[in-house]
Tab-separated table of C-alpha atoms in Angstrom:
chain	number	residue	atom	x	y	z
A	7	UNK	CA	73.255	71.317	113.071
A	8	UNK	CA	74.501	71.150	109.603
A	9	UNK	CA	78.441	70.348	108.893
A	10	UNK	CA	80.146	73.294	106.939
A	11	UNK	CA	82.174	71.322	104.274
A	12	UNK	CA	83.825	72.063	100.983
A	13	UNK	CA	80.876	70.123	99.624
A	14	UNK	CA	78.229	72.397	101.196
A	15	UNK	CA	79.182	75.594	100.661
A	16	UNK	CA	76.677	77.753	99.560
A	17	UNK	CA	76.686	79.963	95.943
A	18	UNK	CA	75.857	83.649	96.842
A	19	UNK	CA	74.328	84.964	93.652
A	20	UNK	CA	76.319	88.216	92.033
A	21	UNK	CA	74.042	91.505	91.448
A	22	UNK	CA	74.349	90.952	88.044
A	23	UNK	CA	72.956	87.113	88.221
A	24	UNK	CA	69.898	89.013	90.575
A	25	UNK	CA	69.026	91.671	88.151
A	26	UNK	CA	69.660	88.961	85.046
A	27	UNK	CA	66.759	86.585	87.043
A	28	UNK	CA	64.403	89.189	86.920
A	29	UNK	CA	64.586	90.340	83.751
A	30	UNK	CA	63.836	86.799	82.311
A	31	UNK	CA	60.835	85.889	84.312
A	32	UNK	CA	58.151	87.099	81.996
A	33	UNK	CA	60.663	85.526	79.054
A	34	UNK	CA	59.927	82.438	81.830
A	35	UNK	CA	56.266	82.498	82.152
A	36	UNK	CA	55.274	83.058	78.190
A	37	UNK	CA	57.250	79.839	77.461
A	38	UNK	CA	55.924	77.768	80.763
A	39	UNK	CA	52.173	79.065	79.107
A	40	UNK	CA	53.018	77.629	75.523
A	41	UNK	CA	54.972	74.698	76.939
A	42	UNK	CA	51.872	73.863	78.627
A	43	UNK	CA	48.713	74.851	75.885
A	44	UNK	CA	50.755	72.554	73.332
A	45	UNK	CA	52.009	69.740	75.809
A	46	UNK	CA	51.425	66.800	73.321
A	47	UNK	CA	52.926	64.040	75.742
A	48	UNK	CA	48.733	62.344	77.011
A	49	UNK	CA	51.076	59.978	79.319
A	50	UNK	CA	51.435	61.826	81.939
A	51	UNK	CA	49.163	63.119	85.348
A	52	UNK	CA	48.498	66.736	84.461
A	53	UNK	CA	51.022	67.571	87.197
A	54	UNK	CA	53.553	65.521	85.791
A	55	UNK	CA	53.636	67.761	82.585
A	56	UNK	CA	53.414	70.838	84.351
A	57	UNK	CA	56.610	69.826	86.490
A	58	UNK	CA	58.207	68.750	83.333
A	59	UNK	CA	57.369	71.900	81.284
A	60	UNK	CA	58.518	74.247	84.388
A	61	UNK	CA	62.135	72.750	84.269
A	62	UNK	CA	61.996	72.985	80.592
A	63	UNK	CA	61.101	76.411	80.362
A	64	UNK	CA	63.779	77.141	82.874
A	65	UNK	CA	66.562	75.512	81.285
A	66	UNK	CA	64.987	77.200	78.262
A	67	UNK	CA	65.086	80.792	79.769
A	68	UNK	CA	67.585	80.970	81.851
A	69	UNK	CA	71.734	81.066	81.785
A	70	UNK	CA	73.056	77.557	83.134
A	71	UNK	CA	75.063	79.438	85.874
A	72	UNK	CA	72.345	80.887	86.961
A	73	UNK	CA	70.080	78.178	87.396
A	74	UNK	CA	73.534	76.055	88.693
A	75	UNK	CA	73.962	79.547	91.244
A	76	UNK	CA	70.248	79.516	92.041
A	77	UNK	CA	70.047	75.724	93.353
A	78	UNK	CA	73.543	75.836	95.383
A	79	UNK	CA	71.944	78.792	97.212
A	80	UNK	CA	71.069	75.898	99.686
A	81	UNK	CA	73.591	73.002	99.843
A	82	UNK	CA	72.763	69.215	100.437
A	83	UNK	CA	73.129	69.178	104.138
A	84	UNK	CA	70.874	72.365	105.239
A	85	UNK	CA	68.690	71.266	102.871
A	86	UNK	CA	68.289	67.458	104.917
A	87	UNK	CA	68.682	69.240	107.961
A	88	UNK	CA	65.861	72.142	107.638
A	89	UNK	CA	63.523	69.433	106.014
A	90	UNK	CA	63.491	66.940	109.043
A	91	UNK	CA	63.468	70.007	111.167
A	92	UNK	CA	60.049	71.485	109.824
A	93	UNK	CA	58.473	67.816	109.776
A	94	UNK	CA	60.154	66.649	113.164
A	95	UNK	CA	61.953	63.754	111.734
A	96	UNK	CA	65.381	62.820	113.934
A	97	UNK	CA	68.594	63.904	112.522
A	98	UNK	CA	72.164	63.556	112.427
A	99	UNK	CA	75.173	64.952	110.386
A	100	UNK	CA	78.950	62.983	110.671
A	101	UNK	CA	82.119	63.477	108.872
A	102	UNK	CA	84.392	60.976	108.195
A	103	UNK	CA	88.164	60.901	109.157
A	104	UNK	CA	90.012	60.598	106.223
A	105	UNK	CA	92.127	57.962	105.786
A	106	UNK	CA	95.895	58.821	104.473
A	107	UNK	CA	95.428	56.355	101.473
A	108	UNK	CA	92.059	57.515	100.322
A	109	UNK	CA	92.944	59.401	97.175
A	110	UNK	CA	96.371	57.281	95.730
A	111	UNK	CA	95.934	60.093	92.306
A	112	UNK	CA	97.950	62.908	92.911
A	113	UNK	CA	97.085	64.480	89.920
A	114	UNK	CA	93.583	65.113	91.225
A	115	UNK	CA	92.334	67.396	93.436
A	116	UNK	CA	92.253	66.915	96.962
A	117	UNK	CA	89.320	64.999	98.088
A	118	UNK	CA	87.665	66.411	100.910
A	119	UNK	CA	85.815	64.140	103.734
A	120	UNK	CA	82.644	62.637	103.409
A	121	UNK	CA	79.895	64.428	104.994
A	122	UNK	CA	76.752	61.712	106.217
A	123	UNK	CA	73.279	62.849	107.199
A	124	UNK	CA	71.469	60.287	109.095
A	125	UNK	CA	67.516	60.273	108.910
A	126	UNK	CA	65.203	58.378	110.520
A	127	UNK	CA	62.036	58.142	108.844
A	128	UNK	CA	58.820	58.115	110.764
A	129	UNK	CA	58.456	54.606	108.785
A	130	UNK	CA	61.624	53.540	110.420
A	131	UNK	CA	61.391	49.689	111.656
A	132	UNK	CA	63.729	48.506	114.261
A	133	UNK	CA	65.140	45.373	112.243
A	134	UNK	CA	64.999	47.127	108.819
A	135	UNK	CA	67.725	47.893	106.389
A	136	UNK	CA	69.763	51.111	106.595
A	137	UNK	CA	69.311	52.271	103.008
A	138	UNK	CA	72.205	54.304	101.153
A	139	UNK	CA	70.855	57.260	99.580
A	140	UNK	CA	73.146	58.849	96.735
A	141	UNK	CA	71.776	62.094	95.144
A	142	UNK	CA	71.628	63.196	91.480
A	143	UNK	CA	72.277	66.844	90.041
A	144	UNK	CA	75.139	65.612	87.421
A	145	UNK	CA	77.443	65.665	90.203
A	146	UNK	CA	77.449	69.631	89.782
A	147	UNK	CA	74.038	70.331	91.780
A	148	UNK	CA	73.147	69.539	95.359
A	149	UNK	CA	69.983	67.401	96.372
A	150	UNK	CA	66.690	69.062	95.972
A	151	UNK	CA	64.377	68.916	99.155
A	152	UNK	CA	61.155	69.206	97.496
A	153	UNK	CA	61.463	66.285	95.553
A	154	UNK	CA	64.399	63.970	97.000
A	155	UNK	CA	63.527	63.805	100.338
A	156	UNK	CA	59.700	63.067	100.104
A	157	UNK	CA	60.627	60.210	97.680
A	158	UNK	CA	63.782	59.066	99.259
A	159	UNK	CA	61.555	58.416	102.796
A	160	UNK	CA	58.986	56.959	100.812
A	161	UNK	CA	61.476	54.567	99.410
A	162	UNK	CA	62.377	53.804	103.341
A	163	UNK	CA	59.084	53.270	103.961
A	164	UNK	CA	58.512	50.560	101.547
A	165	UNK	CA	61.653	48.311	102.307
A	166	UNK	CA	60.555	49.276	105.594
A	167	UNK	CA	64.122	50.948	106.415
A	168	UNK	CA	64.961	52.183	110.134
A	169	UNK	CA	67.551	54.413	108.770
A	170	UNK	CA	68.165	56.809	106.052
A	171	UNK	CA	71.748	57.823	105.262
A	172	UNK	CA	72.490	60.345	102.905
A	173	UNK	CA	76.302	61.207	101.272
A	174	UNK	CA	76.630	64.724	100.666
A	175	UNK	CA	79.089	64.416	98.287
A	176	UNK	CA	81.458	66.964	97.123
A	177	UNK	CA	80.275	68.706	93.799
A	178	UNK	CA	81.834	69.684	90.693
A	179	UNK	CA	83.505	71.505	89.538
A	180	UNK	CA	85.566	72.185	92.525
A	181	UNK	CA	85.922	68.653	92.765
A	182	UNK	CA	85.909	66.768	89.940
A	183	UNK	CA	85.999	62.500	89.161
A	184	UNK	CA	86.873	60.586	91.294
A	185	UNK	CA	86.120	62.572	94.120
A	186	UNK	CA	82.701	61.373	94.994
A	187	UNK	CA	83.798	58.056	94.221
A	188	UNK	CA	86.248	58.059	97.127
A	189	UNK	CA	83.903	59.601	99.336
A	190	UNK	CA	81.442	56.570	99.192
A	191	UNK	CA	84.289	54.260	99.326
A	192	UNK	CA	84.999	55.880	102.898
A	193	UNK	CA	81.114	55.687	103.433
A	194	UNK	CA	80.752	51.933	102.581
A	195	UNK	CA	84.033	51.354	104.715
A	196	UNK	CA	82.424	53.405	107.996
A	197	UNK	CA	79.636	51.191	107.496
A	198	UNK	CA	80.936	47.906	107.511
A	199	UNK	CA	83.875	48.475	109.748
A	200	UNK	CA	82.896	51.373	112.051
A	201	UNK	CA	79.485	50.498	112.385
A	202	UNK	CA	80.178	46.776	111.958
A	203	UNK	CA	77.068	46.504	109.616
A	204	UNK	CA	76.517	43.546	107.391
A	205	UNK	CA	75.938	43.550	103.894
A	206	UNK	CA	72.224	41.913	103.856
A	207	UNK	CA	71.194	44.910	105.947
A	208	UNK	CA	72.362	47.608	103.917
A	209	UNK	CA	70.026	49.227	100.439
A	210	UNK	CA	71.685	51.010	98.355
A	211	UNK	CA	70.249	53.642	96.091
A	212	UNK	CA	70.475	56.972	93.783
A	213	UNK	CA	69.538	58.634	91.246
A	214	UNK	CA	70.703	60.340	87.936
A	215	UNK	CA	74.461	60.596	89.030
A	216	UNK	CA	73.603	59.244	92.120
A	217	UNK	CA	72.888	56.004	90.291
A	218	UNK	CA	76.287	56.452	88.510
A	219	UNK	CA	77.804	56.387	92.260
A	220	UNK	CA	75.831	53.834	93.188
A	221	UNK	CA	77.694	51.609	89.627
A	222	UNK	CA	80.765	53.046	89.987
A	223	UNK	CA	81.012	52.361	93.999
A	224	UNK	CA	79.759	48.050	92.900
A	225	UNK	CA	82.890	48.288	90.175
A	226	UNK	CA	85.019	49.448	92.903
A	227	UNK	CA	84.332	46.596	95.235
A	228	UNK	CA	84.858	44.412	92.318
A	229	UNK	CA	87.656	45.988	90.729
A	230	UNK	CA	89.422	47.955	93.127
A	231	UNK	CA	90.300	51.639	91.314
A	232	UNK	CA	93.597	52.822	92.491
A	233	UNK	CA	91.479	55.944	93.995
A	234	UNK	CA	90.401	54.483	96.974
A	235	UNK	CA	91.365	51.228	99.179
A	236	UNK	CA	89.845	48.292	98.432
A	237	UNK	CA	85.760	47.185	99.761
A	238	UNK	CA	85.561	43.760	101.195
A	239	UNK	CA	81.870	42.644	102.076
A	240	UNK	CA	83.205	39.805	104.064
A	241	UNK	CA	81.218	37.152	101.926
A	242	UNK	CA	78.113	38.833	102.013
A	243	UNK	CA	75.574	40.356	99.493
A	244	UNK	CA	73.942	43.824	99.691
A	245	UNK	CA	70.417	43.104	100.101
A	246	UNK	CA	69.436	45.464	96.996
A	247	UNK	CA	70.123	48.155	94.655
A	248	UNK	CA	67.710	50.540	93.103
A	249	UNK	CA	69.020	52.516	90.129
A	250	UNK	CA	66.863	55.554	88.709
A	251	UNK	CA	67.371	56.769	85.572
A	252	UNK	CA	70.662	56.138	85.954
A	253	UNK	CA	73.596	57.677	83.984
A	254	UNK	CA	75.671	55.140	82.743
A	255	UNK	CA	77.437	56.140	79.551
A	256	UNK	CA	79.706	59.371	79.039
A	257	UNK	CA	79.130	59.387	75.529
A	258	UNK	CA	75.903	61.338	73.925
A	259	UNK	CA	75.768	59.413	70.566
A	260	UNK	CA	72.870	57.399	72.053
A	261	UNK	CA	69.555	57.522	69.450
A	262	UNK	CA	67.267	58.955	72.610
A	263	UNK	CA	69.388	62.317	72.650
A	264	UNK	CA	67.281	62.594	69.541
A	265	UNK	CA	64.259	61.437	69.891
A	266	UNK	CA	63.525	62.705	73.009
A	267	UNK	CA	64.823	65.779	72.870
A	268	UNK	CA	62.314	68.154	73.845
A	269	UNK	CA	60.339	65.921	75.529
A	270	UNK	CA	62.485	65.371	78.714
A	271	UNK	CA	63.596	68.161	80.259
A	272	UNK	CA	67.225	67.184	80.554
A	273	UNK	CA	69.155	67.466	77.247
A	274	UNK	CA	72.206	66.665	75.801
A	275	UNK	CA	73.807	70.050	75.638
A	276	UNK	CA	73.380	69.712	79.793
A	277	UNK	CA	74.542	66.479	80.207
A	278	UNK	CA	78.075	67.357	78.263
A	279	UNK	CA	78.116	70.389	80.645
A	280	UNK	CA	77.670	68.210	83.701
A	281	UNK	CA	80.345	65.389	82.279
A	282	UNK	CA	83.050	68.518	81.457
A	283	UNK	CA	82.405	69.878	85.014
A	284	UNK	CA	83.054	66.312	86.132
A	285	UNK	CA	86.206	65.877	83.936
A	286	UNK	CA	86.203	62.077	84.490
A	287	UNK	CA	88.670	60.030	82.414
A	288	UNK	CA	86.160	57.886	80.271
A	289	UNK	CA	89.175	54.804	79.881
A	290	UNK	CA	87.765	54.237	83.552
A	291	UNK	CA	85.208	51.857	84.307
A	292	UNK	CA	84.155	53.539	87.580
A	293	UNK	CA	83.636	56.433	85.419
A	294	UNK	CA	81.698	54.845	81.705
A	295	UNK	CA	80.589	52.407	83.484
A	296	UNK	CA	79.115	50.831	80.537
A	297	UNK	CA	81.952	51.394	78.377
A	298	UNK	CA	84.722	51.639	80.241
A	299	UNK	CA	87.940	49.562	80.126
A	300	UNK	CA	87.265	46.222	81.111
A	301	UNK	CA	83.337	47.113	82.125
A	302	UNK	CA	81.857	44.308	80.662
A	303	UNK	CA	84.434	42.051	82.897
A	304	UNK	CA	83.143	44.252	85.914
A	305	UNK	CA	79.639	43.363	85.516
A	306	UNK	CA	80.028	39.801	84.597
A	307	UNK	CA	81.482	39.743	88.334
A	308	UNK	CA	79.013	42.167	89.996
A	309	UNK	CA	75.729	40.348	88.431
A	310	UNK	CA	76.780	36.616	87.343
A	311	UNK	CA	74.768	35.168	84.961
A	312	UNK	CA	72.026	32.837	86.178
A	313	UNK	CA	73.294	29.609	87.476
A	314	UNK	CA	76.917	31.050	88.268
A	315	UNK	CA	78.045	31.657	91.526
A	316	UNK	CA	76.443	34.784	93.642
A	317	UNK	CA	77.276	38.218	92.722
A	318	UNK	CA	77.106	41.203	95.432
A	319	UNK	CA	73.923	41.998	95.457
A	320	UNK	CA	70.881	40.203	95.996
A	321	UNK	CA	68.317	42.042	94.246
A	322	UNK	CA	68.397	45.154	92.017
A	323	UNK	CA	66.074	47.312	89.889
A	324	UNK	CA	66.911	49.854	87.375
A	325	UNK	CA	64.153	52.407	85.931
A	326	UNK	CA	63.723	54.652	83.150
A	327	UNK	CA	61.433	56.588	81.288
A	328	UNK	CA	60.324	56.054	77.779
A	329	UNK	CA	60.697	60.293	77.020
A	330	UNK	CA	64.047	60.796	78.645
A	331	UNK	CA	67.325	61.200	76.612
A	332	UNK	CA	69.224	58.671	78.673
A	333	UNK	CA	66.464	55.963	77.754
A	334	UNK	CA	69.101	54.117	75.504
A	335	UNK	CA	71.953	54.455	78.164
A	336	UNK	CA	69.445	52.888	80.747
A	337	UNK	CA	68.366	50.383	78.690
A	338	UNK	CA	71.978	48.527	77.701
A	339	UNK	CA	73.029	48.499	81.564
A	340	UNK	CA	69.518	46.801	82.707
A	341	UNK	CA	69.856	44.200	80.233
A	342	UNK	CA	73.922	44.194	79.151
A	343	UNK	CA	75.199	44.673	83.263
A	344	UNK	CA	72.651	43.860	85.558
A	345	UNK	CA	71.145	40.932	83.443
A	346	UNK	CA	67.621	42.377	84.546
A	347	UNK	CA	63.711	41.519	83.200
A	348	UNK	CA	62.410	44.300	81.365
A	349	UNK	CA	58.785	45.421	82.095
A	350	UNK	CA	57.383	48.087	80.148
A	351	UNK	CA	54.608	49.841	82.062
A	352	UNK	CA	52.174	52.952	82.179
A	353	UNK	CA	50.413	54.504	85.044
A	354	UNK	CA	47.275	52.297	86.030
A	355	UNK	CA	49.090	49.033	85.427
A	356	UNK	CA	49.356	46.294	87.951
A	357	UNK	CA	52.214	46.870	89.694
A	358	UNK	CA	52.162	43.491	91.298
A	359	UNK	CA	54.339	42.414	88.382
A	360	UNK	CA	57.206	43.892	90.069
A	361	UNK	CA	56.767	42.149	93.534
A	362	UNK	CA	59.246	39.237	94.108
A	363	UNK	CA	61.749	39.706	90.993
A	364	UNK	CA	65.008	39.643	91.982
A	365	UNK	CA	66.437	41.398	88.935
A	366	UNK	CA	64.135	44.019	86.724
A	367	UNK	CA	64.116	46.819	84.788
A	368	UNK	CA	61.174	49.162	84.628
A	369	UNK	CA	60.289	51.125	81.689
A	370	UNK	CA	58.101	53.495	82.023
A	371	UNK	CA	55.740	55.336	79.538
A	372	UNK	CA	55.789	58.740	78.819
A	373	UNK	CA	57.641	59.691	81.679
A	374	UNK	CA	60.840	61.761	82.080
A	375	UNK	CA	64.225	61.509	84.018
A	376	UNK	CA	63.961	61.036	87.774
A	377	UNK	CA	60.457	61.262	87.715
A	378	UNK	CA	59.589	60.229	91.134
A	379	UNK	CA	61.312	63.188	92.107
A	380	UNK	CA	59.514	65.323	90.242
A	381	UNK	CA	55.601	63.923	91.386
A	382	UNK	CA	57.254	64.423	95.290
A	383	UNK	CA	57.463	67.604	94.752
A	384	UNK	CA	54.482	68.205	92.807
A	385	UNK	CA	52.608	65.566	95.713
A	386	UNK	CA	51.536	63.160	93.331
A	387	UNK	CA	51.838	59.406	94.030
A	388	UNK	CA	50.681	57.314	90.995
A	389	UNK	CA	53.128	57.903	88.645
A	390	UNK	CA	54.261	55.255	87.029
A	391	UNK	CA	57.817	54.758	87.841
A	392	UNK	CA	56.864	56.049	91.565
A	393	UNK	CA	54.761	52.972	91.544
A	394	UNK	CA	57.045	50.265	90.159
A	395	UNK	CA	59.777	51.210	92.624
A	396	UNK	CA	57.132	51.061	95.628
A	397	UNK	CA	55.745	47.278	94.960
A	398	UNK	CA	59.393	46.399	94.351
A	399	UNK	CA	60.907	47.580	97.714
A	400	UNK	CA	58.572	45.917	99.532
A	401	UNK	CA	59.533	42.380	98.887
A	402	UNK	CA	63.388	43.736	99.553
């Protein structure tokens, strides 16, 4: 049964936001149609595009707090929970004690406890990893079934994972930076202490903000913020990291705000909405995580150059693709932070490239933000950056 939390409350739509939807359907469906007769991007699967152009003719169409209204309709957790109910997949939902000394900033607003949802994917191997799953929706949206979960167990599959464990954090702006960060500090704690885990066996990924978590929570351990009590792994390294199309940077001077706009469905006017909603100090390096106070420092510690002494992780990935707006963003914390290979790549490639590296970047062509997400829910499997993360998780 799903936990009732201040992160997964639902939004009940007002009358007005009903009558509003309807109206702007046919606005919807003429510019879906032209998005689609003068698609120009020959990169992507046919379904790819027609993923791509729906969300873009959404965000085109429709008021943000509608859309924002529409997707909270379902939160995180009922959406995990009515998933593994319809495809019989074993389920669990705990929330964490807080601690008294979990949230040292008074000036913030109360952080509420950390709700887990614990999957186990038919995939599920007895001496696997448990992988970490952190969702993305610029910390203001929950996680969308359709496309997170079929690609999230996928994932599991390939690393051959007995568990899934996802953090449904709370969202903005009801709770706003550092909120979530604190909330997978107390995950990462239950982990090691309360389920006396090691590091080797644990996989941490996310996406889009998730991905930010998944940086800010590795700063954390590194550089303990005064948020949250301090992460020790005991000596040990998480076994891997997989970072897609991470957001990195709070600023939106970046060159790919420009040149893909219009081509990825995520903009820039929606990522400043999602930052303000966050209200994160950018001074922080939990927060910029690229550009933060003392970042580069952070990163020198987290990913050691070669030849220098171990970092806390063993292997890690980061992905992107060559249409979205945070391409740039993506691009300086592969190669600045995590010191990784960079393989540029297009569906039909050999995707043994990517088997074995400890440390690489994937750059994929034509494609758009989180677009694994997007071919789960459209139930297509040889996208490019779907690919690339597949042949790497399986040496992990």
């Amino acid at each position: 049964m799903a936990i009732e939390t201040a992160a997964s409350r639902a939004y009940s739509p007002t009358v007005k936001e009903k009558v509003l939807f309807y109206i702007l359907i046919p606005v919807f469906v003429i510019r879906l149609l032209a998005k689609l007769t003068f698609e120009s991007n020959k990169a992507l699967h046919w379904r790819q595009m027609l993923a791509a152009n729906f969300l873009q003719a959404q965000r085109a169409t429709f008021p943000a707090t509608l859309i924002t209204s529409n997707l909270r309709r379902t939160p995180s957790g009922k959406a995990i929970e009515c998933y593994c109910a319809k495809h019989g997949i074993p389920y669990k939902a705990v929330t964490l004690e807080k601690t008294p000394d979990e949230s040292k900033d008074a000036s913030r607003l109360p952080v509420p406890p950390a709700a887990l949802h614990f999957v186990t994917p038919p995939s599920a191997t007895a001496n696997g990893p448990t992988m970490l799953y952190f969702h993305g929706g610029g910390y203001v949206n929950p996680l969308r079934s359709a496309g997170h979960l079929p690609f999230v167990l996928r994932c599991a599959a390939a690393c051959k994972a007995k568990e899934v464990v996802f953090l449904e954090y709370a969202l903005a702006p009801e709770h706003q930076y550092p909120a979530q960060l604190v909330q997978a500090v107390a995950t990462l704690r239950y982990f090691l202490h309360d389920l006396s885990m090691r590091a080797e066996d644990i996989v941490i990924a996310g996406d889009s903000a998730g991905g930010h978590l998944a940086g800010s929570l590795l700063a954390h351990i590194v550089k303990p913020s005064p948020y949250a009590p301090p992460l020790d792994l005991a000596g040990g390294q998480l076994r891997a990291v997989l970072f897609v199309s991470p957001f990195t940077m709070l600023g939106t001077n970046q060159g790919s705000y420009r040149t893909n706009d219009g081509r990825d469905y995520l903009n820039w006017i929606q990522v400043v909405r999602f930052r303000d909603d966050w209200n994160a100090d950018e001074k922080d390096a939990w927060a910029d995580i690229c550009g933060g106070d003392g970042a580069d420092i952070v990163w020198r510690k987290v990913f050691p150059a070669s030849g220098q002494s171990a970092g806390l992780v063993k292997k890690a990935m980061v992905t992107a693709g060559s249409a979205e707006v945070l391409l740039d963003s993506c691009r300086v914390f592969a190669t600045d932070c995590v010191k990784a290979e960079a393989v540029c790549v297009r569906r039909g490639a050999d995707w043994s490239v990517f088997y074995g590296k400890d440390f690489v970047y994937a750059e994929c062509e034509g494609e758009v933000h989180v677009q694994p997400a997007l071919d789960s829910a459209m139930g297509y499997e040889h996208g490019a950056m779907m690919q690339a993360i597949m042949r790497w998780l399986e040496s992990v």
